[in-house]
Amino acid sequence: MRRVFFVTSLPCLYTTRLLFHSQQSSTEYSLSLSLSLFWTKMANPDLTENGVLDSSALIFLGTGCSSAVPNARCLIQPSDPPCEVCFQSLSVPPDRNPNYRCNTSLLIDYFRSDGNHSYILIDVGKTFREQVLRWFTIHKIPRVDSIVLTHEHADAVLGLDDIRIVQPYSPTNDIDPTPIYLSQHAMESLAVKFPYLIPKKLKEGQELRRVAQLDWKIIEEDCEKPFVASSLKFVPLPVLHGEDYICLGFLFGDKSRVAYISDVSRFPASTEYVISKSGAGQLDLLILDTLYKKMVKRL
């Protein structure tokens, strides 16, 4: 059975950790709110004593829109009656508030066959620093090994400058750069937005600037051109974001096949085929980021 999560429609999913376990031929899903490491460990016995998870997991760092939730305008220019969703943020702490949401972003905690973990981040939006402070600390995430970008809009990339806070510290900034996978169009846009993050040949005696060190890797907007990030295979899933802009979703997973698709208004036939049962095979999980509440046709 395919499971579908509309991550901006379900309450509290902005703090959700989704765990994948394999038992014989079936796949078991264990869903728990990530309000604290204690709660996560109690709900998921695969956590070891030091808080390390012995299976792969998905951590929803944010499921909000570009302006995030609450919308500041609702608080400084309140309507009459006031917006119930945004005003809830004044009385309920963020860790217990289903309507306090950061920019859409997913962290894949990938438990590799060699027994080690890789941490793969999909999108680095305007709220990335807050996401690190809130959720990396709770889930004991020590670093980011790879970054994958869906597109180059502000809510997906404006946190790139803060990637340095999840990289190793070096007085000379002489560290291994973090691989970042993106389309050619996104690369051209980010070269203008963040020229200081693009590697340049150093002059004699010049030191590396103390900024995020990134290894830019171009991927194709093509379902037939998969790539590998931190040992995990990804299949790009081009979708329409509006009517004239291509955004990427991604298909990934070894034992469980997951399709993660954000900022989507319409599916091209090629992408719809890849995630269909008649295409690449039955999905275990389909995650859609949906902005507006409408009737959804049963898949």
Tab-separated table of C-alpha atoms in Angstrom:
chain	number	residue	atom	x	y	z
A	1	MET	CA	0.000	0.000	0.000
A	2	ARG	CA	1.292	3.441	-0.867
A	3	ARG	CA	1.414	5.911	1.994
A	4	VAL	CA	1.000	9.588	1.231
A	5	PHE	CA	1.942	12.430	3.567
A	6	PHE	CA	0.914	15.997	2.746
A	7	VAL	CA	3.456	17.585	5.007
A	8	THR	CA	1.919	21.041	5.264
A	9	SER	CA	-1.542	19.644	5.942
A	10	LEU	CA	-0.919	17.272	8.839
A	11	PRO	CA	-0.670	18.772	12.343
A	12	CYS	CA	2.722	18.543	14.052
A	13	LEU	CA	4.535	16.931	11.124
A	14	TYR	CA	7.039	19.763	11.187
A	15	THR	CA	8.641	17.947	14.142
A	16	THR	CA	8.316	14.436	12.834
A	17	ARG	CA	10.944	11.749	12.627
A	18	LEU	CA	9.956	8.917	10.316
A	19	LEU	CA	11.762	5.634	10.829
A	20	PHE	CA	12.088	2.753	8.390
A	21	HIS	CA	12.489	-0.859	9.473
A	22	SER	CA	12.598	-3.984	7.337
A	23	GLN	CA	11.017	-7.194	8.647
A	24	GLN	CA	11.143	-10.055	6.140
A	25	SER	CA	9.161	-8.954	3.088
A	26	SER	CA	7.139	-6.214	4.750
A	27	THR	CA	7.980	-2.632	5.641
A	28	GLU	CA	7.023	-1.268	9.021
A	29	TYR	CA	6.678	2.449	9.652
A	30	SER	CA	7.100	3.893	13.110
A	31	LEU	CA	6.076	7.518	13.454
A	32	SER	CA	6.877	9.605	16.503
A	33	LEU	CA	6.909	13.277	17.324
A	34	SER	CA	10.416	14.518	17.904
A	35	LEU	CA	9.657	16.592	20.970
A	36	SER	CA	12.680	15.239	22.805
A	37	LEU	CA	15.351	12.578	22.462
A	38	PHE	CA	13.756	10.736	25.379
A	39	TRP	CA	10.411	10.522	23.585
A	40	THR	CA	12.076	9.388	20.361
A	41	LYS	CA	14.016	6.685	22.178
A	42	MET	CA	10.962	5.453	24.079
A	43	ALA	CA	8.968	5.195	20.852
A	44	ASN	CA	11.822	3.610	18.878
A	45	PRO	CA	13.877	0.879	20.577
A	46	ASP	CA	16.427	0.922	17.748
A	47	LEU	CA	18.041	3.907	19.452
A	48	THR	CA	21.206	2.898	21.273
A	49	GLU	CA	22.134	4.157	24.723
A	50	ASN	CA	24.054	7.129	23.307
A	51	GLY	CA	21.091	8.208	21.202
A	52	VAL	CA	22.344	6.810	17.871
A	53	LEU	CA	19.721	5.286	15.606
A	54	ASP	CA	20.465	1.825	14.169
A	55	SER	CA	18.272	2.357	11.106
A	56	SER	CA	17.601	5.069	8.557
A	57	ALA	CA	15.272	7.952	9.388
A	58	LEU	CA	13.652	11.015	7.862
A	59	ILE	CA	13.577	14.207	9.918
A	60	PHE	CA	11.225	16.945	8.746
A	61	LEU	CA	13.129	20.118	9.636
A	62	GLY	CA	10.355	22.288	8.248
A	63	THR	CA	7.052	22.012	6.409
A	64	GLY	CA	6.139	25.688	6.183
A	65	CYS	CA	5.770	28.068	3.268
A	66	SER	CA	8.399	30.573	2.100
A	67	SER	CA	7.425	33.173	4.709
A	68	ALA	CA	7.259	30.405	7.356
A	69	VAL	CA	4.562	30.137	10.011
A	70	PRO	CA	3.553	32.212	11.908
A	71	ASN	CA	3.388	34.991	9.349
A	72	ALA	CA	4.845	38.085	11.000
A	73	ARG	CA	2.260	40.313	9.313
A	74	CYS	CA	-0.508	38.534	11.208
A	75	LEU	CA	1.213	39.458	14.467
A	76	ILE	CA	2.213	43.076	13.817
A	77	GLN	CA	-0.839	43.975	11.691
A	78	PRO	CA	-3.521	41.716	13.206
A	79	SER	CA	-6.824	41.287	11.464
A	80	ASP	CA	-10.201	41.433	13.183
A	81	PRO	CA	-10.802	38.731	14.239
A	82	PRO	CA	-7.119	37.761	14.524
A	83	CYS	CA	-5.609	34.834	12.646
A	84	GLU	CA	-5.990	31.857	14.987
A	85	VAL	CA	-3.081	29.962	13.445
A	86	CYS	CA	-0.474	32.701	13.810
A	87	PHE	CA	-1.665	34.002	17.173
A	88	GLN	CA	-1.255	30.523	18.620
A	89	SER	CA	2.501	31.093	18.356
A	90	LEU	CA	2.285	33.698	21.126
A	91	SER	CA	0.962	31.244	23.693
A	92	VAL	CA	2.341	27.826	22.699
A	93	PRO	CA	6.099	27.024	22.651
A	94	PRO	CA	7.451	26.121	19.183
A	95	ASP	CA	8.240	22.529	20.175
A	96	ARG	CA	4.546	21.936	20.975
A	97	ASN	CA	3.039	24.195	18.338
A	98	PRO	CA	1.708	22.486	15.182
A	99	ASN	CA	1.509	25.889	13.491
A	100	TYR	CA	5.108	26.991	14.084
A	101	ARG	CA	6.793	25.862	10.873
A	102	CYS	CA	10.125	26.598	9.224
A	103	ASN	CA	10.908	26.536	5.498
A	104	THR	CA	10.387	23.142	3.902
A	105	SER	CA	13.441	20.937	4.378
A	106	LEU	CA	14.190	17.253	4.932
A	107	LEU	CA	17.171	15.620	6.621
A	108	ILE	CA	17.895	12.015	5.673
A	109	ASP	CA	19.711	10.106	8.404
A	110	TYR	CA	21.002	7.273	6.211
A	111	PHE	CA	22.240	4.178	8.049
A	112	ARG	CA	24.734	2.674	5.618
A	113	SER	CA	25.612	-0.988	5.172
A	114	ASP	CA	28.993	-0.382	6.844
A	115	GLY	CA	27.226	0.598	10.080
A	116	ASN	CA	27.900	4.334	9.793
A	117	HIS	CA	25.462	7.211	9.351
A	118	SER	CA	25.372	9.750	6.528
A	119	TYR	CA	23.365	12.956	6.931
A	120	ILE	CA	21.902	14.279	3.690
A	121	LEU	CA	20.078	17.610	3.670
A	122	ILE	CA	17.430	18.484	1.085
A	123	ASP	CA	17.165	22.290	0.799
A	124	VAL	CA	18.715	24.971	2.995
A	125	GLY	CA	16.167	27.751	3.356
A	126	LYS	CA	15.976	31.045	5.214
A	127	THR	CA	15.237	29.311	8.521
A	128	PHE	CA	18.156	26.844	8.419
A	129	ARG	CA	19.967	28.222	11.477
A	130	GLU	CA	16.807	27.920	13.576
A	131	GLN	CA	16.291	24.374	12.312
A	132	VAL	CA	19.811	23.446	13.418
A	133	LEU	CA	19.271	24.912	16.885
A	134	ARG	CA	15.884	23.256	17.309
A	135	TRP	CA	16.189	19.836	15.688
A	136	PHE	CA	19.869	18.977	15.165
A	137	THR	CA	20.404	19.332	18.897
A	138	ILE	CA	17.426	17.130	19.804
A	139	HIS	CA	18.327	14.410	17.308
A	140	LYS	CA	22.079	14.554	17.988
A	141	ILE	CA	22.898	15.354	14.351
A	142	PRO	CA	26.636	16.197	14.328
A	143	ARG	CA	27.108	17.398	10.747
A	144	VAL	CA	25.791	17.489	7.180
A	145	ASP	CA	27.588	15.187	4.734
A	146	SER	CA	25.796	16.187	1.521
A	147	ILE	CA	23.274	18.776	0.331
A	148	VAL	CA	20.670	18.293	-2.393
A	149	LEU	CA	18.715	21.269	-3.742
A	150	THR	CA	15.252	21.116	-5.277
A	151	HIS	CA	15.527	24.609	-6.796
A	152	GLU	CA	17.113	28.010	-6.163
A	153	HIS	CA	14.299	30.058	-4.648
A	154	ALA	CA	14.910	31.867	-1.362
A	155	ASP	CA	13.101	29.318	0.815
A	156	ALA	CA	15.393	26.571	-0.501
A	157	VAL	CA	18.832	28.232	-0.592
A	158	LEU	CA	19.190	31.371	1.541
A	159	GLY	CA	20.571	29.366	4.459
A	160	LEU	CA	23.640	28.250	2.505
A	161	ASP	CA	25.848	30.804	4.238
A	162	ASP	CA	25.091	29.064	7.553
A	163	ILE	CA	26.263	25.649	6.336
A	164	ARG	CA	29.590	26.519	7.974
A	165	ILE	CA	27.990	25.929	11.394
A	166	VAL	CA	27.570	22.224	10.574
A	167	GLN	CA	31.061	21.863	9.100
A	168	PRO	CA	34.230	21.051	11.075
A	169	TYR	CA	36.027	24.033	12.568
A	170	SER	CA	39.488	24.903	11.292
A	171	PRO	CA	41.432	28.100	12.085
A	172	THR	CA	42.477	28.249	8.429
A	173	ASN	CA	39.177	26.845	7.061
A	174	ASP	CA	41.182	24.107	5.355
A	175	ILE	CA	38.437	21.469	5.476
A	176	ASP	CA	36.880	19.039	3.041
A	177	PRO	CA	34.067	20.850	1.197
A	178	THR	CA	30.520	19.564	1.537
A	179	PRO	CA	29.166	18.185	-1.770
A	180	ILE	CA	26.089	20.064	-2.977
A	181	TYR	CA	23.976	18.671	-5.832
A	182	LEU	CA	21.918	21.046	-7.968
A	183	SER	CA	20.761	21.776	-11.499
A	184	GLN	CA	22.703	23.944	-13.928
A	185	HIS	CA	20.017	26.635	-13.716
A	186	ALA	CA	20.275	26.687	-9.918
A	187	MET	CA	24.069	26.836	-10.150
A	188	GLU	CA	23.977	29.893	-12.390
A	189	SER	CA	21.552	31.659	-10.056
A	190	LEU	CA	23.534	30.850	-6.901
A	191	ALA	CA	26.780	32.017	-8.468
A	192	VAL	CA	25.164	35.466	-8.520
A	193	LYS	CA	23.544	35.212	-5.070
A	194	PHE	CA	26.594	33.753	-3.304
A	195	PRO	CA	29.724	34.575	-5.338
A	196	TYR	CA	31.914	34.172	-2.230
A	197	LEU	CA	30.797	30.531	-1.849
A	198	ILE	CA	32.039	29.611	-5.325
A	199	PRO	CA	35.648	28.305	-5.180
A	200	LYS	CA	38.216	30.539	-6.829
A	201	LYS	CA	41.902	30.024	-7.441
A	202	LEU	CA	43.795	31.591	-4.551
A	203	LYS	CA	46.554	34.072	-5.171
A	204	GLU	CA	49.962	33.392	-3.673
A	205	GLY	CA	49.835	33.893	0.103
A	206	GLN	CA	46.044	34.261	0.128
A	207	GLU	CA	44.118	32.206	2.705
A	208	LEU	CA	40.747	30.556	2.308
A	209	ARG	CA	37.910	32.785	3.470
A	210	ARG	CA	36.107	31.580	6.573
A	211	VAL	CA	32.887	30.778	4.779
A	212	ALA	CA	31.072	27.541	4.012
A	213	GLN	CA	33.244	25.269	1.893
A	214	LEU	CA	31.110	23.660	-0.829
A	215	ASP	CA	31.827	21.276	-3.691
A	216	TRP	CA	29.288	22.167	-6.386
A	217	LYS	CA	28.050	19.194	-8.432
A	218	ILE	CA	25.669	19.609	-11.372
A	219	ILE	CA	22.859	17.078	-11.793
A	220	GLU	CA	20.482	16.617	-14.704
A	221	GLU	CA	16.783	17.473	-14.542
A	222	ASP	CA	16.090	14.011	-15.886
A	223	CYS	CA	14.492	10.913	-14.342
A	224	GLU	CA	16.932	8.807	-16.370
A	225	LYS	CA	20.021	10.459	-14.829
A	226	PRO	CA	20.355	9.322	-11.187
A	227	PHE	CA	23.207	10.425	-8.940
A	228	VAL	CA	24.706	9.268	-5.646
A	229	ALA	CA	25.098	11.498	-2.579
A	230	SER	CA	26.840	10.067	0.490
A	231	SER	CA	26.321	6.493	-0.760
A	232	LEU	CA	22.567	6.967	-1.320
A	233	LYS	CA	21.161	6.873	-4.858
A	234	PHE	CA	18.777	9.656	-5.896
A	235	VAL	CA	16.577	9.836	-8.985
A	236	PRO	CA	15.649	13.425	-9.980
A	237	LEU	CA	11.900	13.978	-10.377
A	238	PRO	CA	11.231	17.152	-12.404
A	239	VAL	CA	7.887	18.788	-11.555
A	240	LEU	CA	6.240	22.082	-12.456
A	241	HIS	CA	6.442	24.826	-9.831
A	242	GLY	CA	3.948	27.231	-11.347
A	243	GLU	CA	3.523	26.837	-15.085
A	244	ASP	CA	6.968	27.699	-16.422
A	245	TYR	CA	9.488	26.712	-13.757
A	246	ILE	CA	11.052	23.302	-13.147
A	247	CYS	CA	11.617	22.199	-9.561
A	248	LEU	CA	13.127	18.850	-8.587
A	249	GLY	CA	11.737	16.183	-6.339
A	250	PHE	CA	13.731	13.052	-5.564
A	251	LEU	CA	13.194	9.301	-5.415
A	252	PHE	CA	15.495	7.467	-3.013
A	253	GLY	CA	15.732	4.521	-0.645
A	254	ASP	CA	17.150	1.002	-0.641
A	255	LYS	CA	14.722	-1.149	1.338
A	256	SER	CA	11.969	1.475	1.305
A	257	ARG	CA	11.292	3.547	-1.822
A	258	VAL	CA	10.520	7.159	-0.955
A	259	ALA	CA	9.512	10.012	-3.266
A	260	TYR	CA	9.970	13.493	-1.787
A	261	ILE	CA	8.376	16.271	-3.844
A	262	SER	CA	8.099	19.893	-2.731
A	263	ASP	CA	6.914	23.064	-4.501
A	264	VAL	CA	4.799	21.194	-7.013
A	265	SER	CA	1.782	22.416	-8.956
A	266	ARG	CA	1.744	19.833	-11.742
A	267	PHE	CA	3.441	16.543	-12.646
A	268	PRO	CA	4.953	15.983	-16.096
A	269	ALA	CA	3.936	12.633	-17.552
A	270	SER	CA	7.504	11.297	-17.321
A	271	THR	CA	7.731	11.962	-13.579
A	272	GLU	CA	4.249	10.622	-12.906
A	273	TYR	CA	5.230	7.409	-14.680
A	274	VAL	CA	8.438	6.968	-12.664
A	275	ILE	CA	6.624	7.147	-9.319
A	276	SER	CA	3.700	5.003	-10.480
A	277	LYS	CA	3.281	1.295	-9.868
A	278	SER	CA	3.452	0.658	-13.596
A	279	GLY	CA	6.670	2.652	-13.890
A	280	ALA	CA	9.604	2.090	-11.552
A	281	GLY	CA	7.419	0.093	-9.173
A	282	GLN	CA	5.279	0.612	-6.102
A	283	LEU	CA	6.368	3.402	-3.763
A	284	ASP	CA	6.502	2.787	-0.035
A	285	LEU	CA	6.087	6.463	0.780
A	286	LEU	CA	5.101	9.563	-1.197
A	287	ILE	CA	5.712	12.932	0.484
A	288	LEU	CA	4.083	15.989	-1.088
A	289	ASP	CA	4.465	19.575	0.067
A	290	THR	CA	1.038	21.135	-0.455
A	291	LEU	CA	0.406	24.828	0.068
A	292	TYR	CA	-3.338	25.138	-0.425
A	293	LYS	CA	-6.116	23.029	1.032
A	294	LYS	CA	-8.093	21.521	-1.827
A	295	MET	CA	-9.740	18.249	-2.601
A	296	VAL	CA	-7.026	15.786	-3.593
A	297	LYS	CA	-7.755	13.084	-6.132
A	298	ARG	CA	-7.165	9.643	-4.681
A	299	LEU	CA	-3.890	8.194	-5.963
